[in-house]
Structure formats: C-alpha cells, structure tokens
Coordinates of C-alpha atoms in Angstrom, one line a residue:
Chain M
G1 CA -3.7 21.6 -8.3
E2 CA -3.2 18.0 -9.5
S3 CA -6.3 15.4 -7.9
V4 CA -6.7 11.8 -8.1
G5 CA -10.5 12.0 -7.6
L6 CA -13.1 8.8 -7.5
H7 CA -16.4 9.2 -9.4
L8 CA -18.9 7.4 -6.6
P9 CA -18.4 7.9 -3.1
T10 CA -20.0 4.7 -2.0
L11 CA -21.5 1.6 -4.9
S12 CA -23.7 -1.6 -3.8
V13 CA -23.6 -4.6 -5.2
Q14 CA -25.0 -7.9 -5.5
E15 CA -23.2 -11.0 -3.9
G16 CA -21.9 -13.4 -7.3
D17 CA -21.9 -9.4 -9.8
N18 CA -18.7 -8.1 -10.8
S19 CA -17.7 -4.7 -9.4
I20 CA -16.5 -1.8 -11.4
I21 CA -14.9 0.9 -9.6
N22 CA -14.0 4.3 -11.3
C23 CA -10.8 6.7 -10.5
A24 CA -10.5 10.2 -12.5
Y25 CA -6.9 11.2 -12.3
S26 CA -6.0 14.9 -13.3
N27 CA -1.6 15.0 -13.7
S28 CA -1.6 14.3 -16.9
A29 CA 2.6 13.4 -15.9
S30 CA 1.2 10.4 -13.8
D31 CA 2.4 7.3 -15.2
Y32 CA 1.9 4.7 -12.2
F33 CA -1.1 4.3 -11.1
I34 CA -1.9 1.6 -8.1
W35 CA -5.5 0.4 -6.5
Y36 CA -5.1 -0.4 -2.9
K37 CA -8.0 -1.7 -0.6
Q38 CA -9.1 -0.9 3.0
E39 CA -10.8 -3.2 5.2
S40 CA -12.3 -1.4 8.2
G41 CA -10.0 -1.4 11.2
K42 CA -7.0 -2.0 9.1
G43 CA -4.3 -0.1 6.9
P44 CA -4.8 -0.3 3.0
Q45 CA -3.2 -3.1 1.2
F46 CA -1.7 -3.6 -2.6
I47 CA -4.3 -4.9 -5.1
I48 CA -3.0 -4.7 -8.8
D49 CA -1.2 -2.0 -10.6
I50 CA -0.7 -0.7 -14.1
R51 CA 2.0 1.9 -15.8
S52 CA 0.7 3.8 -18.3
N53 CA 2.2 1.5 -21.4
M54 CA -0.6 -0.8 -20.9
D55 CA -4.5 0.0 -20.8
K56 CA -5.2 -3.0 -19.0
R57 CA -3.6 -5.6 -16.3
Q58 CA -5.3 -8.4 -14.8
G59 CA -4.9 -10.4 -11.4
Q60 CA -6.6 -12.7 -9.5
R61 CA -10.8 -11.8 -10.0
V62 CA -9.2 -8.1 -10.2
T63 CA -9.0 -6.1 -13.2
V64 CA -7.9 -2.5 -14.1
L65 CA -7.9 -0.5 -16.9
L66 CA -6.3 2.7 -18.2
N67 CA -7.5 5.5 -20.2
K68 CA -4.9 8.0 -21.1
T69 CA -7.3 9.9 -23.3
V70 CA -9.1 10.7 -21.1
K71 CA -7.4 9.8 -18.2
H72 CA -10.0 7.2 -16.7
L73 CA -8.7 4.1 -14.3
S74 CA -11.0 2.1 -13.3
L75 CA -10.8 -1.6 -11.3
Q76 CA -13.3 -4.3 -12.2
I77 CA -13.6 -7.2 -9.9
A78 CA -15.4 -10.2 -10.4
A79 CA -17.5 -11.9 -8.9
T80 CA -18.4 -10.2 -6.1
Q81 CA -17.7 -11.7 -2.5
P82 CA -18.1 -10.6 0.9
G83 CA -14.7 -10.1 1.6
D84 CA -14.6 -7.9 -0.7
S85 CA -16.5 -5.6 1.4
A86 CA -14.0 -2.4 1.8
V87 CA -13.2 1.1 0.4
Y88 CA -10.8 0.8 -2.5
F89 CA -8.5 4.1 -3.5
C90 CA -6.9 5.2 -6.3
A91 CA -3.7 6.2 -6.1
E92 CA -0.8 7.5 -8.6
N93 CA 2.7 8.9 -8.7
E94 CA 4.8 10.0 -11.5
M95 CA 7.8 9.0 -12.7
G96 CA 10.8 9.8 -10.6
D97 CA 8.7 11.2 -7.6
D98 CA 8.8 9.0 -4.6
K99 CA 5.3 10.4 -3.2
I100 CA 2.2 8.4 -4.0
I101 CA -0.7 10.7 -3.6
F102 CA -4.1 9.0 -3.2
G103 CA -8.1 9.7 -4.2
K104 CA -10.7 10.2 -1.8
G105 CA -11.8 6.8 -2.2
T106 CA -14.9 4.4 -2.8
R107 CA -16.7 2.2 -0.1
L108 CA -18.1 -0.6 -2.0
H109 CA -21.3 -3.0 -0.2
I110 CA -21.9 -7.0 -0.9
L111 CA -26.1 -7.2 -1.1
P112 CA -26.4 -10.3 0.3
Chain V
D1 CA 6.0 -12.2 7.0
V2 CA 6.2 -8.1 6.5
K3 CA 5.6 -5.7 9.2
V4 CA 4.8 -2.0 9.9
T5 CA 4.0 -1.6 13.3
Q6 CA 3.1 2.3 14.7
S7 CA 3.1 2.5 19.0
S8 CA -0.2 3.1 19.0
R9 CA -3.2 2.9 18.1
Y10 CA -5.5 5.1 20.1
L11 CA -4.2 8.7 21.8
V12 CA -6.5 11.2 23.4
K13 CA -4.2 14.3 23.8
R14 CA -5.2 17.2 25.3
T15 CA -4.6 20.7 22.8
G16 CA -1.5 21.9 23.3
E17 CA 0.4 18.9 24.0
K18 CA 3.1 16.9 22.4
V19 CA 2.5 13.9 20.9
F20 CA 4.8 11.2 19.5
L21 CA 3.8 8.9 16.9
E22 CA 6.1 6.2 16.5
C23 CA 6.4 3.2 13.1
V24 CA 8.9 0.6 12.9
Q25 CA 9.4 -1.3 9.8
D26 CA 11.3 -4.7 9.1
M27 CA 11.3 -4.9 5.2
D28 CA 14.8 -2.5 5.2
H29 CA 12.8 -0.5 3.4
E30 CA 14.3 3.1 2.0
N31 CA 11.4 4.6 1.8
M32 CA 8.6 5.8 4.5
F33 CA 5.9 7.4 4.6
W34 CA 3.2 9.3 7.1
Y35 CA -0.2 9.5 5.7
R36 CA -3.2 11.7 7.4
Q37 CA -7.1 9.7 6.6
D38 CA -9.8 11.8 7.7
P39 CA -13.4 11.0 5.7
G40 CA -13.9 12.0 2.7
L41 CA -10.8 13.2 2.3
G42 CA -9.0 10.2 1.9
L43 CA -5.3 9.5 2.4
R44 CA -3.2 12.7 2.7
L45 CA 0.3 12.7 2.9
I46 CA 1.9 14.4 5.8
Y47 CA 6.1 13.6 5.4
F48 CA 8.3 11.4 3.8
S49 CA 11.2 10.0 4.1
Y50 CA 13.7 8.1 1.5
D51 CA 16.3 7.7 3.3
V52 CA 17.9 8.0 6.9
K53 CA 18.0 11.5 8.1
M54 CA 16.6 12.6 4.6
K55 CA 12.6 14.0 4.8
E56 CA 10.5 15.7 1.9
K57 CA 7.5 17.8 2.8
G58 CA 4.2 16.1 1.5
D59 CA 0.6 18.0 0.9
I60 CA 0.0 19.0 4.6
P61 CA 2.9 19.2 7.1
E62 CA 2.0 22.7 8.4
G63 CA 1.6 21.2 12.5
Y64 CA 4.3 18.2 12.2
S65 CA 7.5 17.4 11.8
V66 CA 9.1 14.1 11.6
S67 CA 12.5 12.2 13.2
R68 CA 14.3 9.0 11.0
E69 CA 17.4 8.5 12.7
K70 CA 17.4 5.0 11.9
K71 CA 15.6 3.1 8.8
E72 CA 13.4 1.5 10.5
R73 CA 11.9 4.2 12.3
F74 CA 9.8 7.4 11.1
S75 CA 8.9 9.0 13.9
L76 CA 6.1 11.9 13.4
I77 CA 5.8 14.7 15.9
L78 CA 2.8 17.6 16.5
E79 CA 4.6 19.7 18.7
S80 CA 1.3 21.6 19.7
A81 CA -0.9 19.2 19.5
S82 CA -4.7 21.4 18.0
T83 CA -8.1 20.0 18.1
N84 CA -8.0 20.0 13.4
Q85 CA -5.3 17.2 13.7
T86 CA -7.7 14.4 15.6
S87 CA -7.4 11.4 12.6
M88 CA -6.6 8.6 12.1
Y89 CA -2.3 8.7 11.3
L90 CA -1.4 5.9 8.8
C91 CA 3.2 4.8 7.9
A92 CA 4.0 3.2 5.4
S93 CA 6.9 1.8 4.0
S94 CA 8.0 0.8 0.3
W95 CA 11.1 0.0 -1.8
S96 CA 13.5 2.7 -3.5
Q97 CA 11.7 4.3 -6.3
G98 CA 14.6 3.0 -8.7
P99 CA 11.6 0.3 -9.8
N100 CA 8.7 3.0 -9.6
T101 CA 7.0 0.5 -6.8
G102 CA 4.0 1.8 -5.7
E103 CA 3.1 -1.4 -3.1
L104 CA 3.3 0.7 0.4
F105 CA 2.5 -1.5 3.4
F106 CA 0.8 0.0 5.9
G107 CA 0.5 -0.5 9.6
E108 CA -2.7 -0.2 11.4
G109 CA -3.3 3.2 11.8
S110 CA -3.3 5.2 15.2
R111 CA -6.4 7.1 15.9
L112 CA -5.4 9.7 17.6
T113 CA -8.4 12.4 19.9
V114 CA -7.1 16.1 20.6
L115 CA -9.7 17.0 22.8

C-alpha cells in the first residue's frame, strides 16, 4: 500500500548548525505535503506545507524542499536551537481525499 | 486561541472494559480525526469525520467506533478494550478540505493503558 516514511529515525545536530530532516513518499497521487513538530508531552503542531506545483517554500528559519521526481521531501531548519528538539513528522494528502497520512517521525536531538 | 481538548490525559482500564475518549474543538471545524501514536509507527488514522453524524474509516478502524452527534465533539469508543490498544490517542480537527489545508490542530493526547 501507499506509505509515507522517513530515512532516519534519529538525528543529532550541534546547536547553531542547520538541520535537514528527510522524508520519502510513495503515493504518486499525493499533491500536498506538510511538516509537523511534536514536542514532548504535546500534540503535533503544524510547521509548514507545500503543494506539488512548488519545489521550495520558506518560512521563519524553516525551508521545505519537494522533489517529485524521486518522491522526496525535506525540512531544513536554520541555526538549530534547543527549542527545536522534538519529533518531526512529514504528512501527505491527495487532492479530494480528507485523510492526511503521517510518516513514522524523526527525533531531532540538539547537542550543546 | 484555537483549542482541541481531550477529556482525559491518562486512563487505565482493564481488558474487556468499554472505553470512551472524548474530544471537543472550539474552532467550528468541519473535520475531526482520531489517530493513535505508537513508538516507531508514527501516527495512524483510526477514524475521521467530515460532518455531524458522518464518519469514515481510517487505516486501523478494527476494534474502534466513533460518534459525532455535535459538530464540536468527536468521541472514540473501544467497545471491549484489549491490551494491544494500549497507546497514545490523539484527536485533531481541521477546516474542510475544500482548499486542501493540511493544518490539523491536535489535542494534548490521551494515554490509555489496558491491563
């Protein structure tokens, strides 16, 4: 079946460095992608989204890149801070479908 | 400030008990969702609802049912709890998928332990 998955379950990054979290998806009909951040003890929170007619979108300190050719999505966090420590999920949605399917998540550790 | 409230943060139930997990949102959202979250498996969709009294099965509906009698409230029901339903349950809501928004608003989660 279709799935959304991540390459690495855990990522450790030095404070101040840039973080890159990757995600592969397999549903070629997916046309909308979202990144969520989940801090310990809380529900996931929306970070940024991108539609399939774009290949890059920037927010505050975050950038999402979409490569439809290889069905790959990445989240880049600039100047990683201790508050960025969390589990990050990519999610996908197909136009006309109300369901949003989540990947398994990547835990981001910030090293001092 | 938008808010999704789950009635219980922690529950401990025995095998065979009936369990109700309640979720209320104050944003007048059309869509509501129930996910379960397990280590290494991410968030898996159990059921969702796009309108009052409407429900759709997600990826893992077996052993669960839902109820949406009012727009703001979406309940998850375990008719006969089993140990493999020990998990974190997350409720979420969103605007209609017309504009295809993926911004789900999540509650804090309900951690259920079935003994």
